[in-house]
Short mmCIF file of C-alpha atoms in Angstrom, two decimals:
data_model
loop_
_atom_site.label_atom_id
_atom_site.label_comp_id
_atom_site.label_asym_id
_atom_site.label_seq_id
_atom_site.Cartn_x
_atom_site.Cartn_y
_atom_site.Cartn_z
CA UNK A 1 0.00 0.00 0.00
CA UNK A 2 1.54 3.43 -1.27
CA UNK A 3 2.40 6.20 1.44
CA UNK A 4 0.00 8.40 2.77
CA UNK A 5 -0.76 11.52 5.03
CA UNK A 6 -3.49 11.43 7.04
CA UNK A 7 -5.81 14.12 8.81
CA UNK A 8 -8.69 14.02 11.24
CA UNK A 9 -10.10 17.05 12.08
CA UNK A 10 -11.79 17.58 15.33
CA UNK A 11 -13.81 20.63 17.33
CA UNK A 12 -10.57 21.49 19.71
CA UNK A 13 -7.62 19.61 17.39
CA UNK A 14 -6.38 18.36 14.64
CA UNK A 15 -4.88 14.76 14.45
CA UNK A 16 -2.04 13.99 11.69
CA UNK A 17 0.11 10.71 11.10
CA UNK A 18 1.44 9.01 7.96
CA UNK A 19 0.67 5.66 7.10
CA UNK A 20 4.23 3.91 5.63
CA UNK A 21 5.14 0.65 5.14
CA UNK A 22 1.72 -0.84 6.34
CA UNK A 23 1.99 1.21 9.37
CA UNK A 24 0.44 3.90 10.97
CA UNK A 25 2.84 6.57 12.02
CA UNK A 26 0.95 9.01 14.20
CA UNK A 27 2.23 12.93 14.31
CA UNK A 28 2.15 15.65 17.07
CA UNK A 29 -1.77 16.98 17.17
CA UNK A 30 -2.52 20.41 17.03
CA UNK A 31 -4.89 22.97 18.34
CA UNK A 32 -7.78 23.45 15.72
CA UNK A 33 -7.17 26.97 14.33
CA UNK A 34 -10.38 29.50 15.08
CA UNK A 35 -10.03 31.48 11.18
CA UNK A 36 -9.88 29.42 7.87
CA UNK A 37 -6.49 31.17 6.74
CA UNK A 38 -4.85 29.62 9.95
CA UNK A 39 -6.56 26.23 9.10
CA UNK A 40 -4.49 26.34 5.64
CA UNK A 41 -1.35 27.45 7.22
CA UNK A 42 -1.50 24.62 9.45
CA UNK A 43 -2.38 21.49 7.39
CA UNK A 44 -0.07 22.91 4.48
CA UNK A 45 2.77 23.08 6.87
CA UNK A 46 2.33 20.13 8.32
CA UNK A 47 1.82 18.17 4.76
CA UNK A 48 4.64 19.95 3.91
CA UNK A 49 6.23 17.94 6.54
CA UNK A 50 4.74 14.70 5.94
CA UNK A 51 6.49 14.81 2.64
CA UNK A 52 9.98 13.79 3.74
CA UNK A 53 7.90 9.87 3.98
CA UNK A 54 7.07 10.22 -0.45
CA UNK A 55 3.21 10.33 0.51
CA UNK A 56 1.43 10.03 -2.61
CA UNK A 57 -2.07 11.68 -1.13
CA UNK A 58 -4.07 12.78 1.95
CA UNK A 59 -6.46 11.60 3.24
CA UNK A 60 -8.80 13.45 5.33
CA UNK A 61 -11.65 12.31 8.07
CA UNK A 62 -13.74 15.40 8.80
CA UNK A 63 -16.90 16.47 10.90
CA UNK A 64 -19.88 17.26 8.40
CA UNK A 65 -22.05 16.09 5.81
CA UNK A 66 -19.20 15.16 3.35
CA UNK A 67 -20.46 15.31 -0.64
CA UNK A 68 -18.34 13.05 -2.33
CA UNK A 69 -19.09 14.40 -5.63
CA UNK A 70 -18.55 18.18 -5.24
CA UNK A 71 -15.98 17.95 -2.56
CA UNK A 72 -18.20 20.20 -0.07
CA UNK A 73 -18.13 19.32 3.14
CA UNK A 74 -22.01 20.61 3.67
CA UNK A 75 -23.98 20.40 7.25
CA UNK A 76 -22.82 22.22 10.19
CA UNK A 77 -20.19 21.43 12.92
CA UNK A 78 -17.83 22.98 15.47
CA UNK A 79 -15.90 24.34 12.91
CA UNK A 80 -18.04 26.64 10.66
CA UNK A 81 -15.72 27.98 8.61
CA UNK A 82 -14.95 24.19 7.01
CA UNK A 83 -18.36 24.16 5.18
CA UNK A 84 -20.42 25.06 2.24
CA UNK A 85 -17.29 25.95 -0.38
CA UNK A 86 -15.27 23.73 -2.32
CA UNK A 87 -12.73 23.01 0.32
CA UNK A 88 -11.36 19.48 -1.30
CA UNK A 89 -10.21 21.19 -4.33
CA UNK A 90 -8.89 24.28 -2.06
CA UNK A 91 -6.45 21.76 -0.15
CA UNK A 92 -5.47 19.63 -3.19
CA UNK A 93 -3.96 22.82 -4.59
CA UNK A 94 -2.21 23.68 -1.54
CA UNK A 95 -1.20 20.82 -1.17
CA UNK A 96 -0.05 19.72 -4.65
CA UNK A 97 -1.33 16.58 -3.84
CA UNK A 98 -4.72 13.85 -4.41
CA UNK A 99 -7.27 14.64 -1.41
CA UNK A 100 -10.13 12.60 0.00
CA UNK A 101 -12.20 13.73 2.40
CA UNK A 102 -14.86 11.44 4.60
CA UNK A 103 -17.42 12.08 7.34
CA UNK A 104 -15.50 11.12 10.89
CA UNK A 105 -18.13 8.74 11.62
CA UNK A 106 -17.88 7.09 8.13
CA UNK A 107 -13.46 6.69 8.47
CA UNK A 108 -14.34 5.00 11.95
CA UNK A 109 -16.71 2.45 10.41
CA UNK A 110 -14.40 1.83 7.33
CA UNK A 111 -11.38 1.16 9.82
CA UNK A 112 -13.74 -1.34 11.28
CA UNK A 113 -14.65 -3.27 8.38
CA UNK A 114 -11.41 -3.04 6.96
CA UNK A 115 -9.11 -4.49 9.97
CA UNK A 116 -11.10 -4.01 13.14
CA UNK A 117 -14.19 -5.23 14.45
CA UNK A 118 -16.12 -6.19 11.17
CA UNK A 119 -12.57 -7.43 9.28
CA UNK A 120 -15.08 -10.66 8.20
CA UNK A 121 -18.32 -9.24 7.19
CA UNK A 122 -19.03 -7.29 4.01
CA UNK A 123 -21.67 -5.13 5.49
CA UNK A 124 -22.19 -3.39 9.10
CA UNK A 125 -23.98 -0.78 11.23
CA UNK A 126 -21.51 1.52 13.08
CA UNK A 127 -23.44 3.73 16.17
CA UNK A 128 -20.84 5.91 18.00
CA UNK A 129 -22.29 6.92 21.02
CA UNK A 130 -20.82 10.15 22.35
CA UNK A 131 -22.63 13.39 23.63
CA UNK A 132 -25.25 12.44 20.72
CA UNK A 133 -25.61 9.45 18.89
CA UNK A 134 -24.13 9.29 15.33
CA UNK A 135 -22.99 6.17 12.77
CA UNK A 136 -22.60 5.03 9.59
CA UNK A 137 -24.07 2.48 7.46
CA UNK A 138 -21.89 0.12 5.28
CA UNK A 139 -23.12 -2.03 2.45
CA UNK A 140 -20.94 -4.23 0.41
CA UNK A 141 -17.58 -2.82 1.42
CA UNK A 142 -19.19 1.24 0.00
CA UNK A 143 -20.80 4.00 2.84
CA UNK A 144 -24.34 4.77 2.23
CA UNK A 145 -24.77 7.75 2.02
CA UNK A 146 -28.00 8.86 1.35
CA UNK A 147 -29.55 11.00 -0.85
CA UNK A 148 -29.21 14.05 1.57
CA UNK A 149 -26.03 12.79 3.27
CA UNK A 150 -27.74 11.68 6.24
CA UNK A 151 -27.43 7.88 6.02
CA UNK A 152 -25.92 7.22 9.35
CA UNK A 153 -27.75 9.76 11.30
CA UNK A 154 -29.00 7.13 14.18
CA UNK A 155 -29.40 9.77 16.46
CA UNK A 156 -31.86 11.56 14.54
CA UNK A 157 -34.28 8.62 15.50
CA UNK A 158 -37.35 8.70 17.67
CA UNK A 159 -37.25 6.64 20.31
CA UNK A 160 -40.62 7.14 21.84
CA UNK A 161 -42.70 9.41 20.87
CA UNK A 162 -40.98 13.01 21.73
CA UNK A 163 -36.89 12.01 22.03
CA UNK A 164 -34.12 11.39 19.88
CA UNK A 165 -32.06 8.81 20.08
CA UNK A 166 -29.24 10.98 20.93
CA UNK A 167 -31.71 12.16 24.08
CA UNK A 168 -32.20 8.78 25.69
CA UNK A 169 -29.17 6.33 24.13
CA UNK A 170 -26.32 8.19 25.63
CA UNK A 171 -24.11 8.33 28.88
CA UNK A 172 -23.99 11.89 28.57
CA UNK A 173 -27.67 12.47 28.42
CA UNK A 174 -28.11 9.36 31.59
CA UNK A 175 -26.17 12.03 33.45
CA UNK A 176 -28.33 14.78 32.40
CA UNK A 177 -31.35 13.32 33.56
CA UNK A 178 -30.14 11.81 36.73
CA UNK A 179 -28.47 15.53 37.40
CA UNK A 180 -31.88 17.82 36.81
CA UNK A 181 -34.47 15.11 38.94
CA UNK A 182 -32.28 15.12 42.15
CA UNK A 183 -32.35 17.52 44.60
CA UNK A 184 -30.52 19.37 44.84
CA UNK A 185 -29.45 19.29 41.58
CA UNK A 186 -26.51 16.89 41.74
CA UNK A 187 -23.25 16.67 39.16
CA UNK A 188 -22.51 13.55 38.36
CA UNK A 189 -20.63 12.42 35.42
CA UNK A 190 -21.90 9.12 33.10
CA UNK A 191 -19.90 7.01 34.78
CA UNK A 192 -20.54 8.05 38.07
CA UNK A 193 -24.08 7.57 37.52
CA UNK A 194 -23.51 4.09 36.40
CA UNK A 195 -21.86 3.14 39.33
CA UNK A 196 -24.61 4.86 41.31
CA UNK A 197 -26.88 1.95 39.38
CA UNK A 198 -24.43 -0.72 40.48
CA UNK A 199 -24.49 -0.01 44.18
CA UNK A 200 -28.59 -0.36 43.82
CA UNK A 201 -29.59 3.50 42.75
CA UNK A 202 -32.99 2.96 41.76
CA UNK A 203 -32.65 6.23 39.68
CA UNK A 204 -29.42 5.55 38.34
CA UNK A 205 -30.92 2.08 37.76
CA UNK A 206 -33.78 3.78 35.77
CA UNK A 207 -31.90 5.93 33.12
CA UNK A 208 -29.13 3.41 32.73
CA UNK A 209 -31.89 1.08 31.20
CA UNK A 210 -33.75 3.50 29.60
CA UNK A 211 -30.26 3.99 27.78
CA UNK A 212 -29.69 0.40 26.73
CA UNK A 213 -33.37 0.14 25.92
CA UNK A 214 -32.98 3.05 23.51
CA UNK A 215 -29.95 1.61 21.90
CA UNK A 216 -31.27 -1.93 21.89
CA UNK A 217 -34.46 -0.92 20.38
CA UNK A 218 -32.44 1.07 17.40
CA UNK A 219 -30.42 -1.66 17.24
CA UNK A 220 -33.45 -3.88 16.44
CA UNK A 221 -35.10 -1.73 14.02
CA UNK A 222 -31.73 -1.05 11.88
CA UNK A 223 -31.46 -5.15 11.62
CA UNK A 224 -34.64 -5.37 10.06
CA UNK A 225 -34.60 -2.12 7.50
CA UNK A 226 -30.68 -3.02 6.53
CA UNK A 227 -30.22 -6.49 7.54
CA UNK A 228 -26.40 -5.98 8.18
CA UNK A 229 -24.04 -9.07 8.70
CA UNK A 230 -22.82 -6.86 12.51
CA UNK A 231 -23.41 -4.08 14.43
CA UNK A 232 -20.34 -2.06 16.09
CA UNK A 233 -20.89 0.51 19.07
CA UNK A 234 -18.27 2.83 19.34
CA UNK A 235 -17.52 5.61 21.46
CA UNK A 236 -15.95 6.39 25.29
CA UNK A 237 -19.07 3.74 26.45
CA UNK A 238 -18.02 1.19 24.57
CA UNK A 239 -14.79 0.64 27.19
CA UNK A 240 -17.87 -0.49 29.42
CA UNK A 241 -17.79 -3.99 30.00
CA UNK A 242 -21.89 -4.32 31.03
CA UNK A 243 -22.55 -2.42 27.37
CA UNK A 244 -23.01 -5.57 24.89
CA UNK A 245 -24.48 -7.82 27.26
CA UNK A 246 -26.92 -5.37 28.45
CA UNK A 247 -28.19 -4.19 25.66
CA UNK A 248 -28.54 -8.04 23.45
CA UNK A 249 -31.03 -8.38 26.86
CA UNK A 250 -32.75 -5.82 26.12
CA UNK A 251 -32.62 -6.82 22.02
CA UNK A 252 -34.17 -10.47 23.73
CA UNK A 253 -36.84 -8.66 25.00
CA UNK A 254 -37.89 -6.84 21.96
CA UNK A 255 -37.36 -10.34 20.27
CA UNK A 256 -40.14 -12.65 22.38
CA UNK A 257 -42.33 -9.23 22.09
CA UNK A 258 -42.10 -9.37 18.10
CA UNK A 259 -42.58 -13.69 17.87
CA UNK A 260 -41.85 -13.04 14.14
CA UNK A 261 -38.07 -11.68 14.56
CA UNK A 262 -36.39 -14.48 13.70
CA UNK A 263 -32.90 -13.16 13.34
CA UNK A 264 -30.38 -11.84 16.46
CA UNK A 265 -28.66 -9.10 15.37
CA UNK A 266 -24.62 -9.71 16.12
CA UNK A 267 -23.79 -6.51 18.66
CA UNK A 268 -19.77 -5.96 19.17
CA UNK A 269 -17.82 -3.08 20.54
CA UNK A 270 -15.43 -1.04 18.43
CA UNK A 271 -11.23 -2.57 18.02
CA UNK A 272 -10.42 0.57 17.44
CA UNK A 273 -10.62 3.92 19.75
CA UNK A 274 -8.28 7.33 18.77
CA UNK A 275 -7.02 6.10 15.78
CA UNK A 276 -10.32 5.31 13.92
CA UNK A 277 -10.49 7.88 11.87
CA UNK A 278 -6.89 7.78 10.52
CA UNK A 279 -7.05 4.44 9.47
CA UNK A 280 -10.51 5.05 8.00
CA UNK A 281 -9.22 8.17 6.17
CA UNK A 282 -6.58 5.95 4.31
CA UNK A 283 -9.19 3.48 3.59
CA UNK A 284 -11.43 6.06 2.40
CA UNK A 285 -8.44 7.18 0.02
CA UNK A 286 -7.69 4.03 -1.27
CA UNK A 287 -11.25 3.38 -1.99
CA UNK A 288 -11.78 6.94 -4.02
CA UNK A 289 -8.02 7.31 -5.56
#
């Protein structure tokens, strides 16, 4: 596999590394710049850099709603001044080099398939559960995109009949709700309020399955509209060993409910953690170039 740089582009900074010789080489991260001229001056430099290792292209794994075809990275994210323009085509010339550019959620999901989690299976579900719920949606070895760029967008879900996915299926939000009901208003973090649950906090015990119900029932309903050969959950919660397990309960539940649903969706946690979206921005690359 030739040489390449890699980028991943997060709200507060950038990743780099070079993948040589099979290998992934990662680089010193830097703060993400607040003004789009210091965005250029940073990635150029530091491509600049990654040249010394005959990199033949860069790939790049970005927040937004990434259109492959006009190299626009359109949507919103922490980084406004990323979007709406033709940005791909602004850093190729910089650069002097082939650019790909990929949704962050989409690299992670790719890395998976291609040498993680899903390295057997052709097609998979990736949910990365962070302060929402987001993912990605893999079929035959390609993304699905959608036709508005929103395939992937789990957390845009209803889970009952007023919240999100992202408002129920989340550590973050678990916190948030055990935080506002007590009194006073308390500050636990997720994990602290899942250890609450484990010492017998009927609260804590509440939202923590109303959190694994949420994700189980998602879970269950993305089996039967895509039918994928595995499901991945990615994300800080994943490290938690009581994640699978509780939530295929919850999936058996749903199961003897609906006597028809024959088939048990396969549930695994991520292989990979920081370095997701590098690998999935070289396979991303390799797949467009």
């Amino acid at each position: 596999m030739k040489n390449l740089g890699l980028i991943d582009i997060g709200g507060t900074s950038i990743k780099f590394a070079v993948w040589k010789d099979n290998e992934l080489k990662k680089l010193k991260p830097v703060p993400t710049p607040s003004t789009l001229g210091e965005f250029y001056n940073v990635l150029t430099d530091q491509v600049e850099k990654m040249k010394q290792y005959q990199i033949v292209g860069v790939g790049i794994s970005s927040p937004g709603a990434v259109n492959k075809k006009t190299g626009v990275i359109e949507g919103a994210s922490a980084i406004p001044y990323i979007h709406n323009f033709k940005i791909q085509q602004a850093l190729e010339e910089r650069f002097g080099l082939p650019v790909s550019i990929e949704n962050d959620a989409n690299c992670a999901a790719l890395a998976e398939l291609d040498s993680g989690a899903g390295k057997d299976v052709d097609s998979l579900v990736f949910l990365i559960v962070g302060t929402g719920v987001g993912g990605s949606v893999i079929i035959d070895h390609k993304i699905w995109h959608g036709a508005h760029l929103f395939g992937g967008e789990f957390g845009y879900m209803l889970s009952d009949n007023k919240n999100t996915l992202s408002n129920l299926g989340t550590s973050v939000n678990v916190a948030n709700r055990y935080n506002i009901n007590s009194k006073p208003v308390s500050n636990y973090s997720g994990k602290e309020v899942f250890d609450l649950a484990k010492k017998g906090d009927e609260r804590a015990q509440k939202e923590v399955h109303t959190m694994y119900y949420a994700l189980a029932k998602s879970i269950y309903n993305l089996q039967y509209s895509f039918d994928p050969e595995l499901v991945v959950l990615g994300g800080a919660v994943s490290n938690n060993p009581d994640l699978i397990p509780a939530v295929n309960k919850e999936i058996e539940k749903i199961r003897k409910i609906v006597e028809i649903a024959s088939i048990k969706p396969q549930v695994v946690a991520c292989h990979y953690t920081d370095e997701a979206n590098l690998r999935g921005a070289l396979v991303d690359f390799n797949q467009q170039k």
